[in-house]
């Protein structure tokens, strides 16, 4: 199908989840020079060929089937997903890739053999704001809050994608809420998508936010300073909203570019007051704990797929000396309360 | 100088609620004085007689005199075969916290710390719950508990915080209680027991190690617990705030303790009746 040419964003365009903070009326014009798009710039594109992603995620929290010819508003960004694609925040006017269903458009540079090629998009324009400049997610980020005070932070790290970090984050938030804490469930790094965000929200966490709320469609290939500022902004937001404690997921594995930089950063070691490590088996637990120890970090608990097996859990505990907690343990208010007090959380309505 | 308190200066509303919690449904009676003062709300926990209705009647005048919101949960026998302590079979602690969280929407006073009173099995639940969530509670009032979870390692869990290799299920409870122990030992805690609460009745748990370490009667065990609490607090660098009051002429009977020894007044108003 030949995409429609347009001077404005079509009324029926599907705005993706990554653009959720952008008011529609912020758009005052379009610029056809899509090759100039930078990470975070908003881009109007049309679906050319359906590939791996058959749907995009809407700000309302539901997925939408997409069809050739559909107009979509996305954000230009990179992608780190070993089980799908690696992509860069670059747009070829002749055709671009839907790197993530949450609304990330860029250029795929490699893909996992087990997935289909990326859904192809024909970029139409960059979206412009009132000042004539490109609209970028950073323009709609939460206000920078360089100081989150003393808000205790429980970080969740893992061996890789799909090791159980998101479940661990959500269940810990659930346990903390059940114990009566005002809790923030945050995603510090990754690529924008509503799956994790919704999973956090379903726990009843008082504040849910991710790096997109800090102005990034993805943290992949962003400078460490910016990722760090984004995390501080999320923590500051949580503190400003009256949260007593935050649980923050750091995406992907310990060797992933940004995650490796974060755990090696003294700021991170000083900023967190609790640590949960998600992994798939006992060997991964031992390896992960050893790698973290190299950076002066020691998890308070191990969780993830390993915790599904009592035998694997016993092996992991023996190898590391760290308790292995199932998701039901994390969601247990008594367990979560112990984690909160260990992390230095203070009951604001104390006797 | 103590403020003068009239015998009764107001009325109260008594409502019954049934709250769904993650640990199961828990009903409760809520006594709300017409004018609620700034004093912390009080949770009143019954023992194995499950006499929540009667306790609500007995504490209601004290709520009216003090202006304190009082909540009397009822762990009914049908749903709560076990309620004296959190265990794999039942999580009364979780239900209790869930109840407080739920009621706080209608009674904002419950959003802060609350005081906790329990008699007999209720005292067991009270101190075990406070060990798990110490920051949620202000003053603890523990009356005539049959036995305790000692805040030291002389006895294995659930009698204390010691380990027993043959009981891996205890590891989780020990991990949790050890993490919160210092905060628990900082609570103001009042222990009560009748001077005549010395019977080794069928409801009293009796084992040789328990008798040896905690004592043979509830009276002995109350004294042992106070001593253990004081020692553990000092060992943790905390100045203990624990008292033990013997209720003259009282056996293991909460109604008698309230009627003849002013237990409800001591708990609610911190003074003799």
Coordinates of C-alpha atoms in Angstrom, one line a residue:
Chain A
X1 CA 0.0 0.0 0.0
X2 CA 1.3 3.5 -0.8
X3 CA 1.3 5.6 2.3
X4 CA -0.7 8.8 2.3
X5 CA 1.2 12.0 2.2
X6 CA 0.1 14.4 4.9
X7 CA 0.9 17.8 6.4
X8 CA -0.6 16.9 9.7
X9 CA -0.7 13.9 11.9
X10 CA -3.8 12.0 10.7
X11 CA -6.6 11.9 13.2
X12 CA -6.6 8.2 13.1
X13 CA -2.9 7.8 13.7
X14 CA -2.0 5.3 16.4
X15 CA 0.0 7.1 19.1
X16 CA 2.1 4.5 20.8
X17 CA 2.8 4.0 24.5
X18 CA 6.2 5.6 24.3
X19 CA 4.5 8.9 23.3
X20 CA 2.1 8.8 26.2
X21 CA 3.4 12.0 27.8
X22 CA 3.1 14.1 24.7
X23 CA -0.1 16.1 24.3
X24 CA -1.6 15.9 20.9
X25 CA -1.9 19.6 20.6
X26 CA 1.9 20.0 21.1
X27 CA 2.3 19.2 17.4
X28 CA 2.3 22.2 15.2
X29 CA 3.9 20.9 12.1
X30 CA 5.8 18.1 10.3
X31 CA 9.2 18.0 8.9
X32 CA 9.9 15.5 6.1
X33 CA 13.6 15.2 6.8
X34 CA 13.3 12.0 8.8
X35 CA 16.9 11.2 8.5
X36 CA 17.6 14.0 10.9
X37 CA 15.7 12.3 13.7
X38 CA 17.6 11.9 16.9
X39 CA 16.9 9.5 19.8
X40 CA 13.7 10.5 21.4
X41 CA 12.3 12.5 18.5
X42 CA 8.7 11.8 17.6
X43 CA 8.2 10.3 14.1
X44 CA 5.1 9.7 12.0
X45 CA 5.4 6.6 10.0
X46 CA 3.2 4.2 8.1
X47 CA 3.1 0.5 8.3
X48 CA 4.6 -1.1 5.2
X49 CA 5.0 -4.8 5.9
X50 CA 4.0 -6.8 9.0
X51 CA 6.9 -8.6 10.6
X52 CA 7.7 -9.6 14.1
X53 CA 5.4 -7.0 15.7
X54 CA 1.8 -7.4 14.6
X55 CA 0.6 -4.9 17.2
X56 CA 1.6 -1.7 18.8
X57 CA 1.0 -0.6 22.3
X58 CA -1.3 2.3 22.9
X59 CA -1.1 4.8 25.8
X60 CA -4.4 3.5 27.0
X61 CA -2.6 0.3 28.0
X62 CA -4.1 -2.0 25.3
X63 CA -2.4 -3.4 22.2
X64 CA -3.7 -2.5 18.8
X65 CA -3.4 -4.7 15.7
X66 CA -1.7 -2.8 12.9
X67 CA -2.2 -3.1 9.2
X68 CA -0.3 -2.0 6.2
X69 CA -1.1 1.7 5.6
X70 CA -1.8 2.5 9.3
X71 CA -0.3 5.8 10.5
X72 CA 1.7 5.5 13.7
X73 CA 3.4 8.0 15.9
X74 CA 6.5 6.6 17.5
X75 CA 9.8 7.7 19.0
X76 CA 13.1 7.3 17.4
X77 CA 15.3 5.0 19.5
X78 CA 17.7 2.2 19.7
X79 CA 16.9 -1.3 21.0
X80 CA 18.7 -3.9 23.0
X81 CA 16.9 -7.2 23.0
X82 CA 18.9 -10.3 22.6
X83 CA 15.8 -12.4 22.1
X84 CA 14.6 -10.0 19.3
X85 CA 16.6 -7.2 17.8
X86 CA 19.5 -4.9 18.3
X87 CA 18.7 -1.6 16.7
X88 CA 20.0 1.9 16.4
X89 CA 18.4 5.3 16.6
X90 CA 18.8 6.0 12.9
X91 CA 16.1 6.4 10.3
X92 CA 16.5 5.7 6.6
X93 CA 13.9 7.7 4.7
X94 CA 13.4 4.7 2.4
X95 CA 12.3 2.5 5.3
X96 CA 12.7 1.9 9.0
X97 CA 12.0 -0.8 11.5
X98 CA 9.5 -1.2 14.3
X99 CA 12.1 -2.1 17.0
X100 CA 9.6 -2.4 19.8
X101 CA 5.8 -2.5 20.0
X102 CA 5.9 0.1 22.7
X103 CA 6.7 2.6 19.9
X104 CA 10.3 2.6 19.0
X105 CA 11.4 3.2 15.4
X106 CA 15.0 2.8 14.2
X107 CA 17.3 0.7 12.2
X108 CA 17.6 -3.0 13.0
X109 CA 21.2 -4.2 12.9
X110 CA 20.8 -7.8 14.1
X111 CA 18.1 -10.1 15.1
X112 CA 17.7 -13.3 17.0
X113 CA 17.3 -16.3 14.6
X114 CA 14.1 -17.4 16.3
X115 CA 12.2 -14.2 15.5
X116 CA 10.8 -12.8 12.3
X117 CA 12.2 -9.8 10.6
X118 CA 11.1 -6.5 12.0
X119 CA 7.9 -4.9 10.9
X120 CA 8.8 -2.4 8.3
X121 CA 7.7 1.2 8.4
X122 CA 7.9 4.0 6.0
X123 CA 8.8 7.1 7.9
X124 CA 6.8 10.2 6.9
X125 CA 7.9 13.0 9.0
X126 CA 9.3 14.3 12.3
X127 CA 6.9 16.0 14.5
X128 CA 7.5 19.7 15.2
X129 CA 6.6 21.8 18.2
X130 CA 5.6 25.4 18.6
X131 CA 9.2 26.6 18.4
X132 CA 9.6 24.8 15.1
X133 CA 12.0 22.3 16.6
X134 CA 11.6 18.6 16.7
X135 CA 9.3 17.3 19.4
X136 CA 11.4 15.0 21.6
X137 CA 10.3 12.9 24.6
X138 CA 12.8 14.7 26.8
X139 CA 10.6 17.9 26.4
X140 CA 7.8 16.1 28.2
X141 CA 9.8 14.4 30.9
X142 CA 9.1 14.7 34.6
X143 CA 10.9 17.7 36.0
X144 CA 14.5 17.0 36.9
X145 CA 14.9 16.3 40.6
X146 CA 18.5 15.8 41.3
X147 CA 17.9 15.0 44.9
X148 CA 15.5 12.2 45.9
X149 CA 16.5 12.7 49.6
X150 CA 16.9 9.6 51.6
X151 CA 14.2 7.5 49.8
X152 CA 15.3 3.9 50.4
X153 CA 15.7 2.0 47.1
X154 CA 15.6 -1.7 46.5
X155 CA 17.2 -2.5 43.2
X156 CA 16.4 -5.6 41.1
X157 CA 19.1 -6.9 38.8
X158 CA 19.2 -10.1 36.8
X159 CA 21.3 -12.3 34.6
X160 CA 19.5 -11.5 31.4
X161 CA 16.2 -10.6 29.8
X162 CA 13.5 -12.9 31.0
X163 CA 15.3 -13.9 34.2
X164 CA 12.4 -12.8 36.4
X165 CA 13.3 -9.2 37.2
X166 CA 10.0 -7.7 36.3
X167 CA 8.1 -10.3 38.3
X168 CA 10.4 -9.8 41.2
X169 CA 10.0 -6.0 41.1
X170 CA 6.2 -6.3 40.9
X171 CA 5.9 -8.9 43.7
X172 CA 8.2 -6.9 46.0
X173 CA 6.1 -3.8 45.4
X174 CA 3.0 -5.9 46.2
X175 CA 4.5 -7.2 49.4
X176 CA 5.5 -3.7 50.5
X177 CA 2.1 -2.3 49.7
X178 CA 0.5 -5.1 51.7
X179 CA 2.7 -4.2 54.6
X180 CA 1.4 -0.7 54.4
X181 CA 4.3 1.1 52.8
X182 CA 3.7 3.7 50.1
X183 CA 5.8 2.2 47.4
X184 CA 7.1 3.3 44.0
X185 CA 7.7 0.6 41.3
X186 CA 10.1 2.0 38.8
X187 CA 11.9 0.8 35.7
X188 CA 15.3 2.5 35.5
X189 CA 16.5 1.2 32.2
X190 CA 15.2 -0.7 29.1
X191 CA 13.0 0.0 26.2
X192 CA 9.6 1.5 26.5
X193 CA 6.7 -0.9 26.7
X194 CA 3.5 -1.2 28.7
X195 CA 4.0 -4.8 29.8
X196 CA 6.2 -4.1 32.7
X197 CA 4.5 -0.8 33.5
X198 CA 1.1 -2.5 33.7
X199 CA 2.5 -5.4 35.8
X200 CA 3.8 -2.8 38.2
X201 CA 0.5 -0.9 38.2
X202 CA -1.5 -4.0 38.9
X203 CA 0.2 -4.4 42.3
X204 CA -1.4 -1.2 43.5
X205 CA 2.0 0.6 43.8
X206 CA 1.4 4.2 44.6
X207 CA 3.8 5.5 41.9
X208 CA 4.7 3.7 38.7
X209 CA 7.1 5.2 36.2
X210 CA 9.8 4.3 33.8
X211 CA 12.7 5.9 31.9
X212 CA 10.2 7.2 29.3
X213 CA 8.8 9.3 32.1
X214 CA 12.3 10.6 32.4
X215 CA 12.3 11.4 28.6
X216 CA 13.8 8.4 27.0
X217 CA 12.2 5.8 24.7
X218 CA 15.1 3.6 25.5
X219 CA 18.2 3.8 27.7
X220 CA 20.2 1.7 25.3
X221 CA 23.2 3.6 24.0
X222 CA 22.3 6.7 26.1
X223 CA 25.3 8.2 28.0
X224 CA 25.6 7.0 31.6
X225 CA 25.1 10.6 32.9
X226 CA 21.7 10.8 31.2
X227 CA 20.6 7.3 32.5
X228 CA 21.7 8.2 36.0
X229 CA 19.9 11.6 35.8
X230 CA 16.8 9.7 34.6
X231 CA 16.9 7.3 37.5
X232 CA 17.4 10.2 40.0
X233 CA 14.4 11.9 38.3
X234 CA 12.2 8.9 38.8
X235 CA 13.3 8.5 42.4
X236 CA 12.8 12.2 43.0
X237 CA 9.3 11.9 41.6
X238 CA 8.6 9.0 43.9
X239 CA 9.8 10.9 46.9
X240 CA 7.8 14.0 45.9
X241 CA 4.7 11.8 45.6
X242 CA 5.1 10.7 49.2
X243 CA 6.5 7.3 48.7
X244 CA 8.3 5.6 51.6
X245 CA 10.4 3.3 49.5
X246 CA 11.1 2.5 45.8
X247 CA 11.7 -0.7 44.0
X248 CA 13.6 -0.2 40.8
X249 CA 14.3 -2.7 38.0
X250 CA 17.5 -2.4 36.0
X251 CA 16.9 -4.1 32.7
X252 CA 18.7 -6.9 31.0
X253 CA 21.8 -8.7 32.3
X254 CA 24.8 -7.6 34.3
X255 CA 26.9 -7.5 31.1
X256 CA 24.6 -5.3 29.2
X257 CA 26.2 -2.0 28.3
X258 CA 24.2 0.4 30.5
X259 CA 23.6 -2.1 33.3
X260 CA 27.3 -2.9 33.5
X261 CA 28.1 0.8 33.7
X262 CA 25.5 1.4 36.4
X263 CA 26.6 -1.4 38.7
X264 CA 30.2 -0.2 38.3
X265 CA 29.2 3.3 39.3
X266 CA 29.9 4.2 42.9
X267 CA 26.8 6.4 42.8
X268 CA 24.7 3.3 42.3
X269 CA 26.3 1.5 45.2
X270 CA 25.7 4.5 47.4
X271 CA 22.2 5.0 46.2
X272 CA 20.6 1.6 46.7
X273 CA 19.9 0.1 50.1
X274 CA 18.6 -3.3 49.1
X275 CA 19.3 -5.6 46.2
X276 CA 17.4 -8.5 44.7
X277 CA 19.0 -10.7 42.0
X278 CA 16.9 -12.7 39.5
X279 CA 18.4 -15.6 37.7
X280 CA 17.5 -19.0 36.1
X281 CA 19.6 -21.6 37.9
X282 CA 22.1 -22.1 40.6
X283 CA 25.2 -21.6 38.4
X284 CA 23.8 -18.4 37.2
X285 CA 23.2 -17.4 40.8
X286 CA 26.8 -18.1 41.7
X287 CA 28.1 -16.3 38.7
X288 CA 25.9 -13.3 39.2
X289 CA 26.7 -13.0 42.8
X290 CA 30.4 -13.2 42.0
X291 CA 30.1 -10.6 39.3
X292 CA 28.2 -8.3 41.7
X293 CA 30.8 -8.9 44.4
X294 CA 33.4 -7.6 42.0
X295 CA 31.6 -4.3 42.2
X296 CA 31.1 -4.4 45.9
X297 CA 27.5 -5.4 45.7
X298 CA 25.9 -8.4 47.5
X299 CA 22.2 -9.3 47.0
X300 CA 19.9 -9.6 49.9
X301 CA 17.9 -12.2 48.1
X302 CA 18.0 -14.3 44.9
X303 CA 14.8 -14.9 43.0
X304 CA 13.7 -15.6 39.4
X305 CA 13.2 -18.9 37.7
X306 CA 15.7 -20.6 40.0
X307 CA 13.2 -20.1 42.9
X308 CA 10.6 -22.4 41.1
X309 CA 12.7 -25.4 41.9
X310 CA 13.4 -26.4 45.5
X311 CA 16.5 -28.3 44.4
X312 CA 17.9 -25.5 42.4
X313 CA 17.1 -23.1 45.2
X314 CA 19.0 -25.2 47.7
X315 CA 22.0 -25.4 45.4
X316 CA 21.9 -21.6 44.9
X317 CA 21.7 -21.0 48.6
X318 CA 24.6 -23.3 49.3
X319 CA 26.7 -21.8 46.6
X320 CA 26.0 -18.2 47.6
X321 CA 24.9 -18.1 51.2
X322 CA 22.0 -15.9 50.1
X323 CA 18.3 -16.9 50.6
X324 CA 16.3 -17.7 47.5
X325 CA 12.9 -16.2 47.6
X326 CA 9.9 -17.3 45.5
X327 CA 7.5 -14.8 44.1
X328 CA 5.1 -15.6 46.9
X329 CA 7.8 -14.8 49.4
X330 CA 8.5 -11.4 47.8
X331 CA 4.7 -10.6 47.9
X332 CA 4.5 -11.7 51.5
X333 CA 4.1 -8.5 53.6
X334 CA 6.2 -9.9 56.4
X335 CA 9.1 -10.6 54.1
X336 CA 8.7 -7.3 52.3
X337 CA 8.5 -5.5 55.6
X338 CA 11.8 -7.0 56.7
X339 CA 13.3 -5.9 53.4
X340 CA 12.0 -2.4 53.9
X341 CA 13.4 -2.1 57.4
X342 CA 16.7 -3.6 56.3
X343 CA 16.7 -1.0 53.6
X344 CA 16.3 1.8 56.1
X345 CA 12.7 2.6 55.3
X346 CA 11.1 4.8 58.0
X347 CA 7.4 4.6 58.8
X348 CA 6.3 8.2 58.3
X349 CA 3.4 7.9 60.6
X350 CA 5.5 6.4 63.4
X351 CA 4.4 6.2 67.0
Chain B
X1 CA -0.1 16.4 86.6
X2 CA -2.6 14.1 84.9
X3 CA -5.4 15.6 83.0
X4 CA -8.8 15.1 84.6
X5 CA -10.9 12.7 82.6
X6 CA -14.7 12.6 83.0
X7 CA -16.1 9.2 83.5
X8 CA -17.8 9.5 80.1
X9 CA -18.2 12.6 78.1
X10 CA -19.6 11.2 74.9
X11 CA -21.2 8.4 73.0
X12 CA -19.8 6.1 70.4
X13 CA -20.9 4.3 67.2
X14 CA -20.2 0.6 67.0
X15 CA -20.1 -0.9 63.5
X16 CA -19.3 -4.4 62.2
X17 CA -17.3 -4.9 59.1
X18 CA -16.0 -7.9 57.2
X19 CA -12.9 -7.2 55.3
X20 CA -11.4 -9.3 52.5
X21 CA -7.6 -9.6 52.8
X22 CA -5.0 -11.5 51.0
X23 CA -4.9 -13.9 53.9
X24 CA -8.7 -14.4 54.1
X25 CA -11.8 -12.6 55.4
X26 CA -11.6 -11.0 58.8
X27 CA -14.5 -9.4 60.5
X28 CA -14.2 -6.7 63.2
X29 CA -16.1 -4.4 65.4
X30 CA -15.2 -0.8 65.2
X31 CA -15.9 1.5 68.1
X32 CA -15.7 5.1 67.0
X33 CA -16.3 7.8 69.7
X34 CA -18.3 10.8 68.7
X35 CA -15.2 12.9 69.2
X36 CA -12.0 11.0 68.4
X37 CA -8.9 12.4 70.1
X38 CA -5.4 12.4 68.8
X39 CA -4.5 9.4 70.9
X40 CA -3.5 6.3 68.9
X41 CA -6.2 3.9 68.0
X42 CA -6.2 0.5 69.8
X43 CA -6.6 -2.9 68.4
X44 CA -8.0 -5.5 70.8
X45 CA -7.3 -9.2 70.1
X46 CA -9.3 -11.9 71.7
X47 CA -8.0 -15.3 72.9
X48 CA -9.1 -18.8 72.1
X49 CA -12.6 -18.1 73.5
X50 CA -13.0 -15.7 70.5
X51 CA -15.1 -13.4 72.6
X52 CA -14.8 -10.4 70.3
X53 CA -18.3 -9.3 70.9
X54 CA -17.9 -9.3 74.7
X55 CA -14.5 -7.5 74.5
X56 CA -16.2 -4.8 72.3
X57 CA -18.8 -4.3 75.0
X58 CA -16.1 -4.2 77.7
X59 CA -13.8 -1.8 75.9
X60 CA -16.6 0.5 74.5
X61 CA -16.9 2.6 77.7
X62 CA -13.1 3.1 77.7
X63 CA -13.3 4.2 74.1
X64 CA -15.9 6.8 75.1
X65 CA -13.9 8.0 78.1
X66 CA -10.7 8.3 76.2
X67 CA -11.9 9.3 72.7
X68 CA -9.8 6.5 71.2
X69 CA -10.9 4.6 68.2
X70 CA -11.0 0.9 69.1
X71 CA -11.1 -2.0 66.7
X72 CA -11.9 -5.5 67.9
X73 CA -11.2 -8.2 65.2
X74 CA -12.9 -11.5 65.3
X75 CA -11.0 -14.5 64.1
X76 CA -14.0 -16.8 63.7
X77 CA -13.5 -20.5 64.2
X78 CA -14.8 -21.4 60.7
X79 CA -12.2 -19.4 58.9
X80 CA -9.5 -19.1 61.4
X81 CA -8.7 -22.5 63.0
X82 CA -5.3 -21.1 63.7
X83 CA -5.0 -17.4 64.6
X84 CA -2.5 -17.3 67.5
X85 CA 0.6 -17.1 65.3
X86 CA 1.5 -16.7 61.7
X87 CA 2.4 -20.0 60.1
X88 CA 2.0 -21.9 56.9
X89 CA -1.6 -22.8 57.8
X90 CA -2.8 -19.3 58.4
X91 CA -1.6 -15.7 58.2
X92 CA -3.5 -13.8 60.9
X93 CA -0.8 -11.2 60.9
X94 CA -1.4 -10.5 57.2
X95 CA -5.1 -10.4 57.8
X96 CA -4.7 -8.0 60.7
X97 CA -2.5 -5.6 58.7
X98 CA -4.9 -5.9 55.8
X99 CA -7.8 -5.0 58.1
X100 CA -6.0 -1.9 59.4
X101 CA -5.2 -0.8 55.9
X102 CA -8.8 -1.3 54.7
X103 CA -10.3 0.5 57.7
X104 CA -7.9 3.4 57.3
X105 CA -9.9 4.6 54.3
X106 CA -12.9 5.2 56.5
X107 CA -11.0 5.9 59.7
X108 CA -7.9 8.0 58.9
X109 CA -6.6 7.6 62.4
X110 CA -5.6 4.1 61.5
X111 CA -3.2 5.4 58.9
X112 CA -0.7 5.9 61.6
X113 CA 0.8 3.6 64.2
X114 CA -1.8 1.8 66.4
X115 CA -1.6 0.3 69.9
X116 CA -2.1 -3.4 70.2
X117 CA -3.7 -5.3 73.0
X118 CA -4.1 -9.1 73.2
X119 CA -5.3 -11.5 75.8
X120 CA -4.1 -15.1 75.9
X121 CA -3.9 -16.3 72.3
X122 CA -4.5 -12.7 71.3
X123 CA -1.4 -11.7 73.2
X124 CA 0.5 -14.4 71.3
X125 CA -0.7 -13.0 68.0
X126 CA -0.1 -9.4 69.2
X127 CA 3.6 -9.9 70.0
X128 CA 4.3 -12.0 67.0
X129 CA 2.6 -9.6 64.6
X130 CA 4.5 -6.7 66.2
X131 CA 7.7 -8.6 65.8
X132 CA 7.0 -8.7 62.0
X133 CA 5.7 -5.2 61.5
X134 CA 7.1 -3.2 64.5
X135 CA 6.8 0.1 62.9
X136 CA 3.1 -0.3 62.6
X137 CA 2.6 -0.3 66.3
X138 CA 2.9 2.1 69.2
X139 CA 2.4 0.5 72.6
X140 CA 2.0 -3.2 73.0
X141 CA -0.2 -4.6 75.8
X142 CA 0.3 -8.4 76.2
X143 CA -2.0 -10.0 78.7
X144 CA -1.6 -13.6 79.9
X145 CA 0.0 -15.1 76.8
X146 CA 0.4 -18.9 77.1
X147 CA 3.9 -18.8 75.6
X148 CA 6.1 -16.4 73.7
X149 CA 8.5 -16.1 70.8
X150 CA 11.5 -15.1 72.9
X151 CA 13.6 -12.3 71.3
X152 CA 16.7 -14.3 71.7
X153 CA 18.2 -17.6 70.5
X154 CA 17.8 -19.8 73.6
X155 CA 14.9 -21.6 72.1
X156 CA 14.3 -22.6 68.4
X157 CA 11.6 -21.0 66.4
X158 CA 8.7 -20.6 67.2
X159 CA 9.6 -20.4 70.9
X160 CA 12.5 -18.1 70.2
X161 CA 14.8 -17.0 67.5
X162 CA 17.1 -20.0 67.6
X163 CA 17.6 -22.3 64.7
X164 CA 16.8 -25.9 64.4
X165 CA 18.3 -27.7 61.5
X166 CA 15.4 -30.1 61.2
X167 CA 13.0 -27.2 60.5
X168 CA 13.9 -25.5 57.3
X169 CA 10.4 -23.8 57.2
X170 CA 11.4 -21.8 60.2
X171 CA 14.2 -20.1 58.2
X172 CA 11.9 -17.6 56.6
X173 CA 10.3 -16.6 59.8
X174 CA 13.7 -16.2 61.5
X175 CA 15.0 -14.1 58.7
X176 CA 12.1 -11.8 58.9
X177 CA 12.0 -11.5 62.7
X178 CA 15.7 -11.0 63.0
X179 CA 15.6 -8.2 60.4
X180 CA 12.9 -6.4 62.5
X181 CA 14.1 -7.3 66.0
X182 CA 15.7 -4.0 66.9
X183 CA 12.7 -2.0 65.9
X184 CA 10.5 -4.4 67.9
X185 CA 12.6 -4.1 71.0
X186 CA 12.2 -0.4 70.9
X187 CA 8.4 -0.6 71.4
X188 CA 6.9 0.4 74.6
X189 CA 5.5 -2.9 75.9
X190 CA 3.3 -3.7 78.9
X191 CA 2.9 -7.2 80.1
X192 CA 0.0 -8.2 82.3
X193 CA -0.8 -11.5 84.1
X194 CA -3.1 -12.5 86.9
X195 CA -1.6 -13.3 90.2
X196 CA -3.7 -16.5 90.2
X197 CA -3.0 -17.4 86.5
X198 CA -0.9 -20.4 87.6
X199 CA -3.0 -23.3 86.5
X200 CA -1.5 -25.8 84.0
X201 CA -4.9 -26.0 82.3
X202 CA -5.4 -28.0 79.1
X203 CA -5.1 -24.9 76.9
X204 CA -1.6 -24.2 78.2
X205 CA 1.1 -25.5 75.9
X206 CA 3.4 -27.7 78.0
X207 CA 6.7 -29.1 76.8
X208 CA 9.8 -29.9 78.8
X209 CA 12.0 -27.2 77.0
X210 CA 9.2 -24.6 77.2
X211 CA 8.6 -25.3 80.9
X212 CA 12.3 -25.1 81.5
X213 CA 13.1 -21.9 79.7
X214 CA 9.8 -19.9 79.8
X215 CA 8.3 -21.3 83.0
X216 CA 5.6 -23.7 84.0
X217 CA 2.7 -21.2 84.2
X218 CA 1.5 -18.1 82.4
X219 CA 2.6 -16.1 85.4
X220 CA 6.1 -17.5 85.3
X221 CA 6.2 -17.1 81.5
X222 CA 5.2 -13.4 81.7
X223 CA 8.1 -12.8 84.1
X224 CA 10.5 -14.8 81.8
X225 CA 9.4 -12.8 78.8
X226 CA 9.9 -9.5 80.5
X227 CA 13.4 -10.5 81.5
X228 CA 14.2 -11.8 78.0
X229 CA 12.8 -8.6 76.5
X230 CA 14.9 -6.5 78.7
X231 CA 18.1 -8.5 78.1
X232 CA 17.6 -8.6 74.4
X233 CA 17.0 -4.8 74.2
X234 CA 20.1 -4.0 76.2
X235 CA 22.1 -6.4 74.1
X236 CA 20.9 -4.5 71.1
X237 CA 21.9 -1.2 72.7
X238 CA 18.2 -0.2 73.3
X239 CA 16.9 1.0 76.5
X240 CA 14.0 -1.3 77.2
X241 CA 10.6 0.1 77.9
X242 CA 8.9 -2.9 79.2
X243 CA 6.7 -3.3 82.3
X244 CA 5.0 -6.2 84.0
X245 CA 1.8 -5.7 86.0
X246 CA 0.4 -8.5 88.1
X247 CA -3.4 -8.3 88.3
X248 CA -4.3 -9.1 91.9
X249 CA -6.7 -12.0 92.4
X250 CA -7.1 -12.7 88.7
X251 CA -6.9 -16.1 87.1
X252 CA -6.9 -16.7 83.3
X253 CA -10.0 -14.8 82.7
X254 CA -10.1 -11.5 80.7
X255 CA -13.5 -10.5 81.9
X256 CA -12.4 -10.9 85.5
X257 CA -9.3 -8.9 84.8
X258 CA -11.3 -6.1 83.3
X259 CA -14.0 -6.2 86.0
X260 CA -11.8 -6.5 89.1
X261 CA -8.4 -5.3 88.0
X262 CA -9.3 -2.5 85.6
X263 CA -7.4 -4.1 82.7
X264 CA -9.2 -2.2 80.0
X265 CA -8.7 1.1 81.7
X266 CA -5.0 0.3 82.2
X267 CA -4.7 -0.5 78.5
X268 CA -6.8 2.4 77.1
X269 CA -6.0 5.1 79.5
X270 CA -2.7 3.9 81.0
X271 CA -4.0 4.2 84.5
X272 CA -5.8 2.2 87.2
X273 CA -9.6 2.2 86.9

